[in-house]
Every structure is written in structure tokens, then in C-alpha cells.
Short mmCIF file of C-alpha atoms (C1' of nucleotides) in Angstrom, two decimals:
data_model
loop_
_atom_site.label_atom_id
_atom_site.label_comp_id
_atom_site.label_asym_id
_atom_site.label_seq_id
_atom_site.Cartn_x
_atom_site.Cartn_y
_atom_site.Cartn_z
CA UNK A 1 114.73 95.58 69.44
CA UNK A 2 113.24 92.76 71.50
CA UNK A 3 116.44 91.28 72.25
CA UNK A 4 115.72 88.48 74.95
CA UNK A 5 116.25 90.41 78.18
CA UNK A 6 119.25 88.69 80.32
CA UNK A 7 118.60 86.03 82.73
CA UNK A 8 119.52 88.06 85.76
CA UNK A 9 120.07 91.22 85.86
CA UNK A 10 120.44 90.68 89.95
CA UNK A 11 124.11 91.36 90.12
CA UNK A 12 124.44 94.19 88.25
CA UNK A 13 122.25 96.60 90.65
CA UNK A 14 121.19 94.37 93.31
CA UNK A 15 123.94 93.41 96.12
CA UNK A 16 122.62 96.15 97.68
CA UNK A 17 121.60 95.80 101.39
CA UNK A 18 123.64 98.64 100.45
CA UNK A 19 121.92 100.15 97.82
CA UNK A 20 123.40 103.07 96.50
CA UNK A 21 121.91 103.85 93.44
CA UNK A 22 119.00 105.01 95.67
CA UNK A 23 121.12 107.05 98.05
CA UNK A 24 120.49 105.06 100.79
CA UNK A 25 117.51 105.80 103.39
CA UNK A 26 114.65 108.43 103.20
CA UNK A 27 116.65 111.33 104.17
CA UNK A 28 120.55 110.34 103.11
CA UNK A 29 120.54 112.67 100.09
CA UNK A 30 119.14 115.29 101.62
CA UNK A 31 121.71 115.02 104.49
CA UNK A 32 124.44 114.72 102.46
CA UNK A 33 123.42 117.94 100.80
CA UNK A 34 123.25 119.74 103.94
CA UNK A 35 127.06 119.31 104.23
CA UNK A 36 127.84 120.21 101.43
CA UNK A 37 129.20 123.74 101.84
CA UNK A 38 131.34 121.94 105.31
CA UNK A 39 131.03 120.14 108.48
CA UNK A 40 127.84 120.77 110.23
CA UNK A 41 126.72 119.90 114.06
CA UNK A 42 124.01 117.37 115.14
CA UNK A 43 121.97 120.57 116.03
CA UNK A 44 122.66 122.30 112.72
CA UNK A 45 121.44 119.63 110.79
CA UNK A 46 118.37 119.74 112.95
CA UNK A 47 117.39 123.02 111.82
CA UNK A 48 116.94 121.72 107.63
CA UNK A 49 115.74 118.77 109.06
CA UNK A 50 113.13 119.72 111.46
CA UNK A 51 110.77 117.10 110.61
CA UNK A 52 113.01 114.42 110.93
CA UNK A 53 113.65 112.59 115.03
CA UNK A 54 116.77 112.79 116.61
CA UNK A 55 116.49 109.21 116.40
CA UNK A 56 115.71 108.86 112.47
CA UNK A 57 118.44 111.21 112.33
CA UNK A 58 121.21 109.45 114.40
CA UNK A 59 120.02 106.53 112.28
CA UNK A 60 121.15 107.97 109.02
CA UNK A 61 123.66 109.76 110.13
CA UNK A 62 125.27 106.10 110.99
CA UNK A 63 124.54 104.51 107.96
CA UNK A 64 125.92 106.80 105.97
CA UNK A 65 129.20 106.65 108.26
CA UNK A 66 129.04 103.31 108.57
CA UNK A 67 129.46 103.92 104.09
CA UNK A 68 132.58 105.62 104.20
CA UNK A 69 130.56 108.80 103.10
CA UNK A 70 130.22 110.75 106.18
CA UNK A 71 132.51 111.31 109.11
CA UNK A 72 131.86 111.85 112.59
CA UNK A 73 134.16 114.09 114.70
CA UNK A 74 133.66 114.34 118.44
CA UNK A 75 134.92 117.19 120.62
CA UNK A 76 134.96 117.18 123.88
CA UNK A 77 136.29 120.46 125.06
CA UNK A 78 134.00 123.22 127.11
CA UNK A 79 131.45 123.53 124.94
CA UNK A 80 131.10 119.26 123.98
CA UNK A 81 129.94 118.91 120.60
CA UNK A 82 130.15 116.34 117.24
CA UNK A 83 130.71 117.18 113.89
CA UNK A 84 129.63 115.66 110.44
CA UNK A 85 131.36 116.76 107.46
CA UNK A 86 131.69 114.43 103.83
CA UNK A 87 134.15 112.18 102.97
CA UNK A 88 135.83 112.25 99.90
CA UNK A 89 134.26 109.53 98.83
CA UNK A 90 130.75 111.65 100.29
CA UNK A 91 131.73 114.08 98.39
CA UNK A 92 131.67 112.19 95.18
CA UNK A 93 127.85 111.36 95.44
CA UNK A 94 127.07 114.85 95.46
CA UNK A 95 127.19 114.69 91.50
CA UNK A 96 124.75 111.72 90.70
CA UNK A 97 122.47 113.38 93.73
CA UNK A 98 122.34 116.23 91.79
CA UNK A 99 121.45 114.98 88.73
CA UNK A 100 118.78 113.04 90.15
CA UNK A 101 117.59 116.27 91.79
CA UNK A 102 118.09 118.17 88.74
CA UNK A 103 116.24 115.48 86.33
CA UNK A 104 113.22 115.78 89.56
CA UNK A 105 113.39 119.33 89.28
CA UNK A 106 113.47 119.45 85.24
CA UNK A 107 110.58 117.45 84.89
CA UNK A 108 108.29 117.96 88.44
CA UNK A 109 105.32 119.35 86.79
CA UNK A 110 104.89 116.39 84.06
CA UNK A 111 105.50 113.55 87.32
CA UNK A 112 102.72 116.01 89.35
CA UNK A 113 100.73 115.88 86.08
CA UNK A 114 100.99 112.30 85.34
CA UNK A 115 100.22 110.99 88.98
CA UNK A 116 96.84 113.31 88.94
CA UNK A 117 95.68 111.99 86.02
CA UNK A 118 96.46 108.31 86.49
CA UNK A 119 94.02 108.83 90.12
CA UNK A 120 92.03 110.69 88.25
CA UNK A 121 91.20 107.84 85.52
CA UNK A 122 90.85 105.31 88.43
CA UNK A 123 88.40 107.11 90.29
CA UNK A 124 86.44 107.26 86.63
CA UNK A 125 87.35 103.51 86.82
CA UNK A 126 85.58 103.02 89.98
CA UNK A 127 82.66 105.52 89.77
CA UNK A 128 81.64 104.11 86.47
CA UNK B 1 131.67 128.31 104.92
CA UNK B 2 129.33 127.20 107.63
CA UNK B 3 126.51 129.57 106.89
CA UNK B 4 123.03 128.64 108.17
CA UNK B 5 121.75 125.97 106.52
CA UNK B 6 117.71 126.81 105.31
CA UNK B 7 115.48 126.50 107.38
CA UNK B 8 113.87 123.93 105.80
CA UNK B 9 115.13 121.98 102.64
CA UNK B 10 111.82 119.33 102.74
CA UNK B 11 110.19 121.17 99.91
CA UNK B 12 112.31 120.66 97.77
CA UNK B 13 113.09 116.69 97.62
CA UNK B 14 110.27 115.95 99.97
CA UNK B 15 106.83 115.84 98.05
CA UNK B 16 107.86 112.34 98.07
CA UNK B 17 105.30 109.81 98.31
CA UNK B 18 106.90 109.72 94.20
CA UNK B 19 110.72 110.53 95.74
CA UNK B 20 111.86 110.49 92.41
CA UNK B 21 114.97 111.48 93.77
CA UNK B 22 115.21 107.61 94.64
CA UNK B 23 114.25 106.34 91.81
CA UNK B 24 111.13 105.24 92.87
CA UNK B 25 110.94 101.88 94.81
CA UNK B 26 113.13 99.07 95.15
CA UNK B 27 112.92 97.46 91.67
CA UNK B 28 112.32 100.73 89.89
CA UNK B 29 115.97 101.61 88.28
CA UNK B 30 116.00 98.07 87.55
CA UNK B 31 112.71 97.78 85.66
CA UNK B 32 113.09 100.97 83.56
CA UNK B 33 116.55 100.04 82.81
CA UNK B 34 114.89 96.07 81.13
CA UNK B 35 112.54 98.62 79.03
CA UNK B 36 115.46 100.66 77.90
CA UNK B 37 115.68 98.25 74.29
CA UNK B 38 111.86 98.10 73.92
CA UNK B 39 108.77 97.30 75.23
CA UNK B 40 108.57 94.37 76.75
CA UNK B 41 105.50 92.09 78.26
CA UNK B 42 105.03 91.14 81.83
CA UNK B 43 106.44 87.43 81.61
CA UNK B 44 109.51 88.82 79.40
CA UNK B 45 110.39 91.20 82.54
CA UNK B 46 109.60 88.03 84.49
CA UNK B 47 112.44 86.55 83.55
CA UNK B 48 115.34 89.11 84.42
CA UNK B 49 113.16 90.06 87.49
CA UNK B 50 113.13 86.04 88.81
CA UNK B 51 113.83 87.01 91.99
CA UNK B 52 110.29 89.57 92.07
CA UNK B 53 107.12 87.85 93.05
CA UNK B 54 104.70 88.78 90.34
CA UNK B 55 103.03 90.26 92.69
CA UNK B 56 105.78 93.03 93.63
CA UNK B 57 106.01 93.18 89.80
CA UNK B 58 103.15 94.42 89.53
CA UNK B 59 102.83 97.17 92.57
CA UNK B 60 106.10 97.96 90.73
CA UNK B 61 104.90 98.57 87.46
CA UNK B 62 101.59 100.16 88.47
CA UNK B 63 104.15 102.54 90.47
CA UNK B 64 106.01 103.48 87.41
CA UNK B 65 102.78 104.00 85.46
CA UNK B 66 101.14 106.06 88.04
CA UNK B 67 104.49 108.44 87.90
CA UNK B 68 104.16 108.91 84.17
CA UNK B 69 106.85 106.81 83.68
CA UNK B 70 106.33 103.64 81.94
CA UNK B 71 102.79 103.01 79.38
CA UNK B 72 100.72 99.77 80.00
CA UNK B 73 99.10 98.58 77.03
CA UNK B 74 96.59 95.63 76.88
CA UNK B 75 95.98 93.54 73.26
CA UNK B 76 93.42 91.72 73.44
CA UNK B 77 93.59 89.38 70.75
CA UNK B 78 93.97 85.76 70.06
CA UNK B 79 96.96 85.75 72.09
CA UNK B 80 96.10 87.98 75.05
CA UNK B 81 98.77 89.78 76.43
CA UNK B 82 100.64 93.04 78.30
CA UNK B 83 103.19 95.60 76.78
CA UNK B 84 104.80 97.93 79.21
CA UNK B 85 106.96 100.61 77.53
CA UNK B 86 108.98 103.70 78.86
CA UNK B 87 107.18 107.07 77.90
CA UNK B 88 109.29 109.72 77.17
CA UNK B 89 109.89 111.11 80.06
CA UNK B 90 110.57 107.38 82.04
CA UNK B 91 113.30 107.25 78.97
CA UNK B 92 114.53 110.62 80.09
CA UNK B 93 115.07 109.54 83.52
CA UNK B 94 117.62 106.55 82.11
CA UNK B 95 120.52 108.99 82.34
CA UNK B 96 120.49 109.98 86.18
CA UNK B 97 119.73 106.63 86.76
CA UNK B 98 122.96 105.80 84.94
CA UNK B 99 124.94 108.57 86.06
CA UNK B 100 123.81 106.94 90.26
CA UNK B 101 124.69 103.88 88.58
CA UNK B 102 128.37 104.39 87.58
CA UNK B 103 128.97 105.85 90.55
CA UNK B 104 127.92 103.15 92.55
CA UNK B 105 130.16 100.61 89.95
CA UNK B 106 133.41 102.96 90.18
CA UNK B 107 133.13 102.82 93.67
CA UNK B 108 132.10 99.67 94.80
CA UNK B 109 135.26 98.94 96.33
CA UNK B 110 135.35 101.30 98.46
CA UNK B 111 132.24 101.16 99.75
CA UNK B 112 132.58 97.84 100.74
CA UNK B 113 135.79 98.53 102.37
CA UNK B 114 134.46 101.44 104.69
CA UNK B 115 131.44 99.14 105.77
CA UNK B 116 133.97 96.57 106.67
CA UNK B 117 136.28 98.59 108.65
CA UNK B 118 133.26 100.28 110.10
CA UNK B 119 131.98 97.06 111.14
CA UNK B 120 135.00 95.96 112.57
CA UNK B 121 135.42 98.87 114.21
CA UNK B 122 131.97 98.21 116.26
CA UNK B 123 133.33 94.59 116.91
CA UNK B 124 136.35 96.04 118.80
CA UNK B 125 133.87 98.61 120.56
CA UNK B 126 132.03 95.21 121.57
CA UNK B 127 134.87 92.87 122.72
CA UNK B 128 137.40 94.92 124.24
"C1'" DC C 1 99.02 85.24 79.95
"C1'" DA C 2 98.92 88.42 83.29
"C1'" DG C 3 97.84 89.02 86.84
"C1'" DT C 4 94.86 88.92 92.00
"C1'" DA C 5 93.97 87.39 96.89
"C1'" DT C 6 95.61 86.55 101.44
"C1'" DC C 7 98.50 86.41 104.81
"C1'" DC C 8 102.70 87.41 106.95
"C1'" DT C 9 107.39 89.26 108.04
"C1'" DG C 10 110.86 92.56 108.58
"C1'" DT C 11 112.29 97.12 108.17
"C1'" DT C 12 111.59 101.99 108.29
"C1'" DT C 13 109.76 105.76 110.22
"C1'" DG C 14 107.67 108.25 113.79
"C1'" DA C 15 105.97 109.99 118.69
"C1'" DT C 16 107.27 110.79 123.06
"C1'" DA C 17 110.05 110.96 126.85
"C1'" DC C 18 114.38 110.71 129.03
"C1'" DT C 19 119.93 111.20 129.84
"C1'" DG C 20 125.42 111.38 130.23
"C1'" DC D 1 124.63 119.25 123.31
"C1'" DA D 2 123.93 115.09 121.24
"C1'" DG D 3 122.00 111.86 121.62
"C1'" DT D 4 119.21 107.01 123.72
"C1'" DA D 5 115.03 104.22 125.17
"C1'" DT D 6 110.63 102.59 124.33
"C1'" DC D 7 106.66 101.92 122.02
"C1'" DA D 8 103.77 102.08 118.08
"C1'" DA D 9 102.42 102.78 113.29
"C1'" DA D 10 103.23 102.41 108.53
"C1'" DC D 11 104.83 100.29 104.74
"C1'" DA D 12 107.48 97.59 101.68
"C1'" DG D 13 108.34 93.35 100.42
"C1'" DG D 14 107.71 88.39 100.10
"C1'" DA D 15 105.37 83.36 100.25
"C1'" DT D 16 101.90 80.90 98.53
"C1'" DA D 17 97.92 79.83 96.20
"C1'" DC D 18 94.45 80.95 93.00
"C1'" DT D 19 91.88 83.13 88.50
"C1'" DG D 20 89.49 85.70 84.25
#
DNA sequence: CAGTATCCTGTTTGATACTG
DNA sequence: CAGTATCAAACAGGATACTG
């Protein structure tokens, strides 16, 4: 116990314009989830996702191309449309995802319980 | 295969002001995993944290306390100071973080590769 | 020691409307 | 269908200086 703590612990977790022990954006988990029974269209992915912009939602869906972990599929036959499915590599997040989502799951009631009583003790704080 | 995805999956990881799913904000992961030996006081995190203006430090801290996560404790004797320590349930959230963690460590390499080629990829859209 | 106060920047997200 | 363009808001994060 009380070991000094390292001088930088930077490198271990931190090159990360990347970031990927946080899954990436706001909504990159919960994309990646939404392929993972297959490939999905642009308009699929819309449905899950309703309160996300075709914008935001081009945005991530770039990103996490652009990170090997989703690719993009274009056809343009009669009916023109694009397809996302996982990569392998996409594919291999689903696992820490789902323990993260598991571990939220698991414990959701003590986090909901912990954040009411924290405001609740600085409202006391401020009222008197 | 391709059956409809839900209708809408936001309930489920979207509560999220917390997203615990992300591990909370920026520095999170990185300050529960400095607590992981022991509690520690604010200039000890200081130190593996260099790179955090105290001021981040603490919005990050006060973050992880708010979620239940991490217990702030004040002595206030001759020598004034701050312990921060994981609660139970912040030490509980150690192994997802890990499991994210050793995923993002086995592959590293190839998640630098795909932005690369990805990137160059865009460069040849650009020039020719 | 353990923060707070201010100010400021860049990024993320969103609203709304439009298009090849 | 699968986006893009534009504008605006929100927020996270940081620089710097100061304090009970």
C-alpha cells in the first residue's frame, strides 16, 4: 500500500486522439452493437438511432471506419444503397463493450442511487 | 440475420449524463486505475496526472464521487489534507475497465494501421 | 495542501434545410 | 437513399493566476 504512484502514467492509456478504452464518440458503442447480428443500411441504423442526425451519424460512422472497426460497402445497382457491417477487428470490441454494458447494467441502481444522494447532500450544502 | 433492429436502443446505454459505459470522462479510467493500490491524496494523483490542470483534477474527481465511485475524505489536522479512495463499487468497475484496456493494448497495432491506410486513402481521394 | 476563479479554446453535438 | 451544408449551442478541457 501507498506505493509512490508512477511518474506518468500518460503512455499507458493516453495516446489516444484515438481513445479506445472509451469506445470512441457518444454513440460508437451503441453503433457497433447495432451490427452486431450483420451488415445494416444507413437507414436501418436510423431506426435504433432516431435521436441521433444524419450528420452525427455519418460522423461516427467515419470514425469508426476510419479505425479499422467498421466497413463501408457501397452499391450502386437499382435500388443505390451503402452498407455497414464490423470488421473483424469490430467485431473484437464487442466483448469489452459488453462488459462495460454488463458492469452498467449490474450495478445501475447503486450509480442512480449514488448520484441522487451526492445532489441531494449539496442542495443540504447550499440551503443550510 | 438482418432482423429489425429495436426501435430504439437509447434506454438502455443512454441515461448518460453518467455514460458509464465510457468510463466516465476523459481522465476517469485513468484516475480509478492510480486508486487501485490505495487511497491516495490530491497532490499524490498530481503527480501521475502532470499533464491534468488541478483544476480538471478536480471536476474529475468530483465526477467520480458524484457517480458513487470514488470517497473524498477531508483530515483536518495539523497537516491538512485530502484522501480520495475507490468505494466498492468504483473497485468493481476496475475489471471492465481492464478488460477495454487489454483490448485496446492487444490491438494497438492494428488500429494504428487501419487509421493510416484510412488516411492515406483520403490523401489519394484528395490528390488524384 | 488542496483546491478555486476566470477566461478562453477547440471539439462535439445538435437543429434545420438541402442534394446527387 | 444516403447523405451534405450551414449555423448554433453545449460542453469538455486547458492556461493562468490566486486563496482559505
Amino acid at each position: 500500500m501507498r506505493e509512490p504512484l508512477p511518474a506518468d502514467m500518460f503512455d499507458e492509456l493516453c495516446p489516444s486522439s484515438l481513445n479506445p478504452i472509451r469506445f470512441g464518440d457518444k454513440w460508437a458503442a451503441l453503433i457497433i452493437r447495432c451490427l452486431e447480428q450483420g451488415p445494416r443500411r444507413f437507414s436501418e441504423l436510423r431506426v435504433p438511432l432516431s435521436r441521433v442526425t444524419p450528420k452525427v451519424l455519418t460522423q461516427s460512422l467515419r470514425s469508426l471506419e476510419r479505425a479499422g472497426l467498421v466497413n463501408r460497402t457501397v452499391y450502386a445497382e437499382a435500388t443505390p444503397h451503402v452498407e455497414y457491417e464490423l470488421t473483424p477487428l469490430g467485431r473484437s470490441m464487442l466483448e469489452p463493450i459488453a462488459a462495460a454494458c454488463a458492469w452498467a447494467e449490474q450495478h445501475w441502481d447503486e450509480l442512480l442511487d449514488a448520484r441522487e444522494s451526492y445532489d441531494d447532500d449539496a442542495r443540504l450544502d447550499r440551503t443550510g
